[in-house]
């Protein structure tokens, strides 16, 4: 491949990355507008932060007294995320993988799940026996799968929603 062909390929790749970033930022803006409307209707105070994390838009609602937007075991947060994704899809015509956090709930949960994955991987390495974890949401399972993989083991999901769970397997 000639030097000019390599440069042209790099320019196309950079343009595609810029287009993807612009698309994800647009998703974040649409989600923020939707969520601001919901906060107004519910008469709740909260600030909205937007970011792009990897290959998805990330929107966070921060402020005091937002526990009702999280609900028990994050159930309200999951529903709110799905509604927000539907609003973005309606506007863009494309499926979104947008991630919503409220009051740092997902960030704290992510850290706890990463610790669970590392600890479970350690236990499986010591005993050589597979370990089945409690049922989790898709978001939660992904966090555990990633932590287990980083610890050098493999894991899989089994069961049907809402009782789908991670099983950590020995080498």
mmCIF file of C-alpha atoms in Angstrom:
data_model
loop_
_atom_site.group_PDB
_atom_site.id
_atom_site.type_symbol
_atom_site.label_atom_id
_atom_site.label_comp_id
_atom_site.label_asym_id
_atom_site.label_seq_id
_atom_site.Cartn_x
_atom_site.Cartn_y
_atom_site.Cartn_z
ATOM 1 C CA UNK A 1 0.000 0.000 0.000
ATOM 2 C CA UNK A 2 1.399 3.372 -0.952
ATOM 3 C CA UNK A 3 1.934 6.153 1.550
ATOM 4 C CA UNK A 4 -0.819 8.254 -0.020
ATOM 5 C CA UNK A 5 -3.259 5.320 0.175
ATOM 6 C CA UNK A 6 -2.460 4.876 3.875
ATOM 7 C CA UNK A 7 -3.005 8.601 4.487
ATOM 8 C CA UNK A 8 -6.316 8.499 2.612
ATOM 9 C CA UNK A 9 -7.449 5.479 4.655
ATOM 10 C CA UNK A 10 -6.492 7.243 7.889
ATOM 11 C CA UNK A 11 -8.421 10.356 6.829
ATOM 12 C CA UNK A 12 -11.542 8.269 6.114
ATOM 13 C CA UNK A 13 -11.198 6.535 9.486
ATOM 14 C CA UNK A 14 -10.843 9.867 11.314
ATOM 15 C CA UNK A 15 -13.904 11.233 9.507
ATOM 16 C CA UNK A 16 -15.941 8.149 10.458
ATOM 17 C CA UNK A 17 -14.876 8.522 14.111
ATOM 18 C CA UNK A 18 -15.878 12.193 14.037
ATOM 19 C CA UNK A 19 -19.260 11.296 12.493
ATOM 20 C CA UNK A 20 -19.830 8.652 15.188
ATOM 21 C CA UNK A 21 -18.941 11.122 17.953
ATOM 22 C CA UNK A 22 -21.331 13.687 16.482
ATOM 23 C CA UNK A 23 -24.099 11.063 16.335
ATOM 24 C CA UNK A 24 -23.538 10.038 19.959
ATOM 25 C CA UNK A 25 -23.489 13.674 21.100
ATOM 26 C CA UNK A 26 -26.792 14.197 19.272
ATOM 27 C CA UNK A 27 -28.261 11.189 21.101
ATOM 28 C CA UNK A 28 -27.127 12.731 24.392
ATOM 29 C CA UNK A 29 -28.764 16.061 23.544
ATOM 30 C CA UNK A 30 -32.060 14.396 22.627
ATOM 31 C CA UNK A 31 -31.977 12.328 25.819
ATOM 32 C CA UNK A 32 -31.179 15.404 27.922
ATOM 33 C CA UNK A 33 -34.128 17.326 26.450
ATOM 34 C CA UNK A 34 -36.445 14.382 27.103
ATOM 35 C CA UNK A 35 -35.233 13.953 30.679
ATOM 36 C CA UNK A 36 -35.487 17.679 31.422
ATOM 37 C CA UNK A 37 -39.122 17.488 30.359
ATOM 38 C CA UNK A 38 -39.723 14.534 32.666
ATOM 39 C CA UNK A 39 -38.032 16.289 35.588
ATOM 40 C CA UNK A 40 -40.234 19.349 34.999
ATOM 41 C CA UNK A 41 -43.401 17.225 34.912
ATOM 42 C CA UNK A 42 -42.376 15.418 38.112
ATOM 43 C CA UNK A 43 -41.324 18.730 39.708
ATOM 44 C CA UNK A 44 -37.876 17.327 40.538
ATOM 45 C CA UNK A 45 -34.613 19.229 40.651
ATOM 46 C CA UNK A 46 -31.662 17.733 38.886
ATOM 47 C CA UNK A 47 -28.836 18.677 36.586
ATOM 48 C CA UNK A 48 -28.092 16.690 33.468
ATOM 49 C CA UNK A 49 -24.555 15.766 32.452
ATOM 50 C CA UNK A 50 -23.773 14.288 29.052
ATOM 51 C CA UNK A 51 -20.722 12.394 27.897
ATOM 52 C CA UNK A 52 -19.633 9.804 25.366
ATOM 53 C CA UNK A 53 -18.136 6.670 26.899
ATOM 54 C CA UNK A 54 -16.614 4.330 24.377
ATOM 55 C CA UNK A 55 -19.269 3.560 21.783
ATOM 56 C CA UNK A 56 -22.319 4.935 23.606
ATOM 57 C CA UNK A 57 -23.814 8.172 24.811
ATOM 58 C CA UNK A 58 -23.958 8.517 28.575
ATOM 59 C CA UNK A 59 -26.398 10.797 30.375
ATOM 60 C CA UNK A 60 -26.481 11.364 34.129
ATOM 61 C CA UNK A 61 -29.037 13.109 36.306
ATOM 62 C CA UNK A 62 -27.339 14.523 39.382
ATOM 63 C CA UNK A 63 -28.789 16.342 42.348
ATOM 64 C CA UNK A 64 -30.447 15.805 45.673
ATOM 65 C CA UNK A 65 -33.467 13.635 46.383
ATOM 66 C CA UNK A 66 -33.402 11.490 43.250
ATOM 67 C CA UNK A 67 -33.865 8.101 44.931
ATOM 68 C CA UNK A 68 -37.394 7.807 43.518
ATOM 69 C CA UNK A 69 -35.849 7.836 40.029
ATOM 70 C CA UNK A 70 -33.696 4.838 40.940
ATOM 71 C CA UNK A 71 -36.264 2.726 42.791
ATOM 72 C CA UNK A 72 -35.723 -0.624 44.469
ATOM 73 C CA UNK A 73 -32.831 -2.510 42.851
ATOM 74 C CA UNK A 74 -32.621 0.166 40.148
ATOM 75 C CA UNK A 75 -35.943 -0.896 38.598
ATOM 76 C CA UNK A 76 -37.212 2.644 38.042
ATOM 77 C CA UNK A 77 -33.837 3.632 36.578
ATOM 78 C CA UNK A 78 -34.006 0.699 34.127
ATOM 79 C CA UNK A 79 -37.506 1.732 33.037
ATOM 80 C CA UNK A 80 -36.474 5.385 32.717
ATOM 81 C CA UNK A 81 -33.491 4.358 30.601
ATOM 82 C CA UNK A 82 -35.734 2.356 28.267
ATOM 83 C CA UNK A 83 -38.166 5.263 27.909
ATOM 84 C CA UNK A 84 -35.260 7.601 27.175
ATOM 85 C CA UNK A 85 -33.863 5.188 24.589
ATOM 86 C CA UNK A 86 -37.286 5.044 22.925
ATOM 87 C CA UNK A 87 -37.428 8.846 22.798
ATOM 88 C CA UNK A 88 -33.981 8.969 21.164
ATOM 89 C CA UNK A 89 -34.894 6.218 18.692
ATOM 90 C CA UNK A 90 -38.093 8.067 17.781
ATOM 91 C CA UNK A 91 -36.086 11.218 16.984
ATOM 92 C CA UNK A 92 -33.147 9.617 15.175
ATOM 93 C CA UNK A 93 -34.790 6.605 13.580
ATOM 94 C CA UNK A 94 -31.897 4.467 14.820
ATOM 95 C CA UNK A 95 -31.522 2.145 17.817
ATOM 96 C CA UNK A 96 -29.446 3.602 20.630
ATOM 97 C CA UNK A 97 -27.295 2.050 23.335
ATOM 98 C CA UNK A 98 -27.528 5.150 25.513
ATOM 99 C CA UNK A 99 -26.686 4.609 29.185
ATOM 100 C CA UNK A 100 -28.535 6.548 31.889
ATOM 101 C CA UNK A 101 -27.360 7.069 35.465
ATOM 102 C CA UNK A 102 -29.211 8.782 38.288
ATOM 103 C CA UNK A 103 -27.427 10.125 41.346
ATOM 104 C CA UNK A 104 -24.358 7.976 40.674
ATOM 105 C CA UNK A 105 -26.337 4.752 41.221
ATOM 106 C CA UNK A 106 -24.957 2.963 38.152
ATOM 107 C CA UNK A 107 -21.393 4.126 38.818
ATOM 108 C CA UNK A 108 -21.547 2.756 42.374
ATOM 109 C CA UNK A 109 -23.227 -0.435 41.169
ATOM 110 C CA UNK A 110 -20.576 -0.862 38.459
ATOM 111 C CA UNK A 111 -17.790 -0.678 41.059
ATOM 112 C CA UNK A 112 -19.565 -3.210 43.301
ATOM 113 C CA UNK A 113 -20.131 -5.596 40.374
ATOM 114 C CA UNK A 114 -16.499 -5.347 39.301
ATOM 115 C CA UNK A 115 -15.475 -6.293 42.860
ATOM 116 C CA UNK A 116 -17.968 -9.185 42.782
ATOM 117 C CA UNK A 117 -16.539 -10.427 39.474
ATOM 118 C CA UNK A 118 -12.946 -10.284 40.735
ATOM 119 C CA UNK A 119 -13.818 -11.968 44.037
ATOM 120 C CA UNK A 120 -15.842 -14.701 42.307
ATOM 121 C CA UNK A 121 -13.019 -15.324 39.821
ATOM 122 C CA UNK A 122 -10.585 -15.672 42.748
ATOM 123 C CA UNK A 123 -12.914 -18.186 44.428
ATOM 124 C CA UNK A 124 -13.311 -20.223 41.217
ATOM 125 C CA UNK A 125 -9.525 -20.287 40.709
ATOM 126 C CA UNK A 126 -9.040 -21.542 44.282
ATOM 127 C CA UNK A 127 -11.746 -24.227 44.237
ATOM 128 C CA UNK A 128 -11.803 -25.185 40.564
ATOM 129 C CA UNK A 129 -15.617 -25.262 40.803
ATOM 130 C CA UNK A 130 -18.028 -23.067 38.781
ATOM 131 C CA UNK A 131 -19.983 -20.435 40.724
ATOM 132 C CA UNK A 132 -23.519 -19.297 39.860
ATOM 133 C CA UNK A 133 -24.363 -15.743 40.853
ATOM 134 C CA UNK A 134 -27.752 -14.255 41.678
ATOM 135 C CA UNK A 135 -29.988 -13.095 38.787
ATOM 136 C CA UNK A 136 -28.959 -9.747 37.310
ATOM 137 C CA UNK A 137 -29.976 -7.238 34.676
ATOM 138 C CA UNK A 138 -28.122 -7.236 31.331
ATOM 139 C CA UNK A 139 -26.088 -4.177 32.456
ATOM 140 C CA UNK A 140 -25.067 -5.943 35.656
ATOM 141 C CA UNK A 141 -24.147 -9.178 33.875
ATOM 142 C CA UNK A 142 -21.955 -7.282 31.403
ATOM 143 C CA UNK A 143 -20.016 -5.665 34.241
ATOM 144 C CA UNK A 144 -19.408 -9.068 35.878
ATOM 145 C CA UNK A 145 -18.460 -10.745 32.568
ATOM 146 C CA UNK A 146 -15.908 -7.977 31.902
ATOM 147 C CA UNK A 147 -14.374 -8.273 35.401
ATOM 148 C CA UNK A 148 -14.165 -12.073 35.153
ATOM 149 C CA UNK A 149 -12.507 -11.856 31.718
ATOM 150 C CA UNK A 150 -9.997 -9.324 33.053
ATOM 151 C CA UNK A 151 -9.192 -11.806 35.848
ATOM 152 C CA UNK A 152 -8.374 -14.448 33.218
ATOM 153 C CA UNK A 153 -11.441 -16.678 33.489
ATOM 154 C CA UNK A 154 -14.522 -17.124 31.380
ATOM 155 C CA UNK A 155 -18.161 -16.757 32.249
ATOM 156 C CA UNK A 156 -21.501 -17.247 30.579
ATOM 157 C CA UNK A 157 -25.094 -16.272 31.204
ATOM 158 C CA UNK A 158 -27.791 -18.855 31.767
ATOM 159 C CA UNK A 159 -31.524 -18.809 32.390
ATOM 160 C CA UNK A 160 -34.344 -16.654 31.129
ATOM 161 C CA UNK A 161 -35.122 -13.039 32.016
ATOM 162 C CA UNK A 162 -35.716 -11.883 34.696
ATOM 163 C CA UNK A 163 -33.844 -14.786 36.291
ATOM 164 C CA UNK A 164 -30.830 -14.749 33.965
ATOM 165 C CA UNK A 165 -27.564 -15.120 35.880
ATOM 166 C CA UNK A 166 -23.793 -15.248 35.393
ATOM 167 C CA UNK A 167 -21.919 -18.509 35.854
ATOM 168 C CA UNK A 168 -18.164 -18.139 36.369
ATOM 169 C CA UNK A 169 -16.283 -21.159 35.007
ATOM 170 C CA UNK A 170 -12.844 -22.571 35.854
ATOM 171 C CA UNK A 171 -10.139 -22.630 33.188
#
